[in-house]
Structures are given as structure tokens and as C-alpha cells.
Amino acid sequence: MKSFKYQTVLLRLLALIFTIGVNGQSFTKSKKHRIPVGNTTTIEVISSYTNLEFEQTEGNEIVIEAVMQIDGLSQKEAEKYFKKWKVVADHKNDKVVLSSLLNDATNTNWQRHSYYEGYFLDETQLTAISDEIGTHKNAKSTGEQKNASNTQNTGKFDQEAYINEGDAYLLKWQKENNEKIGRRWFNKTREERIAMLKGVKAAKSDLPSKGSKSSKEERSDIAHRIQQEARSGKNRLPSANVRPLKKRTVIKKTLKIGVPKKLGLSINMKHGKLVLHNQISDIRAELKHALLEAETISGSKTRIKGIFSNFEIGHWQAGKLDVAFSGFALIKRADQLSVTSNSSVVSVDAVTKSIDASGNFKMLNIEASSSITYAKIDVVDSKKVWVKLPDAPYNLYYRGTDSRLIHPEKYSLKTGRNRSEKILENAPLKNKERYVDIKALASVMQIYDIPWEDLKIKNLEDL
């Protein structure tokens, strides 16, 4: 029987667990709450600057544990701050809406302004960014932004200026060229900036020339390199969610939520880390400036959208993934995956059944297993695309316009209706039980069916 009882639960986070570090400046406080639910209940979680951890459980109740870790405040200040954090659960009919709030003007200001593109900032950096945002808005309102994108997007990166000026130069370059610079270049000391540039030069010197028979960057290193970046502290979101600029206080808020398996789960998250333990089914999530770590994601109704967000997923069983400006989306194994990208890095180590990949990719890496049914790939303006063909009979279709394809010697490209169109067709299977269908526009791609280390060409940048 459906429950139409309206219940509003305000979890005022009183300290049930309260520990003090040796220096008297570290505190951990937590509060648990349980919400009985029915078989048809759905839960929506709305959070900002709060880490989330989900685990599917047996039973008929949602278990919420709110944990706050505080470093750098006195006991009195920590107690006062903790009381300002409210977790609100609105339970109406068959829906529970859970939200994390900090209803204090000062604290809200910390949250809004001390965090930018995944980094906590000094006051000088904050001022520079605020000025840049203000200039950007004014340019947009007067039409100057459009002109700037048409005339200034050819600027070269001045390494000396970056070494001497740091973040100020990065912000200036972004503004003048209307283009983003990776987060890993920000918040570096002068010595770190020099080391970063040396690393780039070393990487370039290691790249193979056309036709070279060996390379320091082996095939497995493509995914490995991204994984290393994903796991490095420089590219991860910081563990802290809130930090006042002057005191250098670090405050980490985490909601640990146990959700019954039968419940529908929806998440709207900005700035934080999302962890999905065990197997989560039919999840719907919208993420901004977040990091998602998941063991197993399943369910054909799964829909995950991420903007400026990164992903580390062990096993993707089914569903759709939509990423925009993602530094990395790493999937070890995908059974049935539909992925759409806008200027993102996507790597799938093994596709066992099917994959639909479309959009603009900064980099795309797909390895098709012998058990695959089909792979549909449609890329636009993607200059680094690698596709490992299945180790089993398959039909292959390729149609590229203004694109470059590197392929096994046993295949040959034909010119289409115009000289800019190239076509490849090889269909030994009459029933199309296994096929790879590729469309490319203004892209560079390599398809291969031999070990990576045996390839003559591995670098696609100069093609």
C-alpha cells in the first residue's frame, strides 16, 4: 500500500562520535539516521561540496551517516561549524529527496569562492579569476567574446611567461584564446612549473616518428598513462570540500548512504567525490566538477552525465554515459555501453558485447573482445582514436570524410563520391553476427588487429 504521509526530517547533526586529535585541532563528527521506505520508493540526492558514498543493501530502509572531518579549528569553532551543516530529507508519497546544506553566509561564501575548476585557491588567485570571469561576462554581453574566438585562437603558449607568471598567465591565455587549459597546470610552484614543461618536452622526444618500428609508449601504456594521471593527486579532486581562505582550515563532508536494491536512485552533484560500492543498478546522475569511482554499474535505465568530471569504473554492464570536458573516463570492462563525448578522454579496456561511441574525443581507446556483437563508432574532429579489432571473424565498415585512417595492410581504402571521402568495406559474414561500423569526420584513427608493440605507427599527432 502506497504511503501518502508527508514527512520532513531535519537532521541536525549533533555529535554522536566526537574525537579530538593530539594537537587539539582535528575533529570527526557523525550522525546516523534511518528512513523506512516502501517497495516503490525512489530517492533523489542533491549535494554540493559534499562527498557521497552509496552502497546497495537488503531491507526496507535508507541508512544515512553524515560524517564531517575538521582540521584547523578550535573545538568551539568546530562545534559551531558542525551545527550549521544540515542534511534535510523530505519524504513525500513514494519519493525521498535528500539534500546537504550549509546555511551560513560566511561558509557558503567559502564554498562558492574558494573552489575553482577542482582547486582550492589563494586570495590572489581568487582575485585574478574573479576579474577574468567578470571580463568574460562583459565580453559575452557585448559580442566581444565571439570576435576574440575568431581572431585570437591562434596564440602560442609562452613557456617563459608560464614559468615566471604561473596561474596569472594561464588565465590570461585562456581568456585571449577562448580555450581551456588542463587543471594540472594550475597551482604549481616555480620549480614545479619548470618540471612540468620538462616533462612535456621529454614526452615529445619519446614519441615515435612515422614508420618507426618501436616506441617507448607501448599500447598498454595508453590506458596506463591515463590511469596514472587519474590516480595522481594532481589530477584528482582534492579530498576537502570546504576551506576558508585565511585560516587554511580543511573541512570534509561525507554522506554515506545505504540504499535498498529495489529503490530507484537519482543524484545531482556539484564539486565532490562520488563512490558507488558493490553493484549499483539503474542509477541516474548529473555530475559537475566531480570524480566518480564505481565497482559495477548495471541496468539498462542507467543514465550518467558528467561535465568537467572524471570517471574510474571497474565494470559497466549496461546504460548510457555522456561526458563533456572530462579529463579521463576509464572503464576496465564494458558489456553494453553507449557513450557520448564532448572534448573528453575515454578509454575502454575491453568491450564484451556492444558499444556505441559518438562525438568529439580528445582521445578514444576501444578494445573489442572476440565475444563482441557490434561496435558503432562515430567521431568528429577527434585526432587520437585507437580501435583494437576483435580476435574473431567480423564485418568491417568505414566511411571517413577529411579524415586519416591507419589500417592493417590486408584492407584497402577506396575513394567515395568526392576525393575527401574514403570507404572501406570487408564483409565475410553474411548474417552480420559481428561487425564494426565506423564513421569519421575530420579525424585521425588507427584500427589494428596485432599486438600494439608490433605496430609500425603509434603516434597519430602529426598525421
PDB file of C-alpha atoms in Angstrom, residues 397-400 412-416 421-425:
ATOM      1  CA  TYR A 397      32.685  -0.838 -42.477  1.00  0.00           C
ATOM      2  CA  TYR A 398      34.472   2.515 -42.522  1.00  0.00           C
ATOM      3  CA  ARG A 399      33.453   5.815 -44.061  1.00  0.00           C
ATOM      4  CA  GLY A 400      35.658   8.835 -43.446  1.00  0.00           C
ATOM      5  CA  SER A 412      42.345  -1.144 -48.770  1.00  0.00           C
ATOM      6  CA  LEU A 413      40.606   2.216 -48.871  1.00  0.00           C
ATOM      7  CA  LYS A 414      38.526   3.368 -51.806  1.00  0.00           C
ATOM      8  CA  THR A 415      37.669   6.921 -52.775  1.00  0.00           C
ATOM      9  CA  GLY A 416      33.998   7.864 -52.451  1.00  0.00           C
ATOM     10  CA  GLU A 421      35.664  10.686 -48.746  1.00  0.00           C
ATOM     11  CA  LYS A 422      37.303   7.313 -48.115  1.00  0.00           C
ATOM     12  CA  ILE A 423      35.488   3.990 -47.806  1.00  0.00           C
ATOM     13  CA  LEU A 424      36.496   0.572 -46.513  1.00  0.00           C
ATOM     14  CA  GLU A 425      34.208  -2.448 -46.618  1.00  0.00           C
TER      15      GLU A 425
END
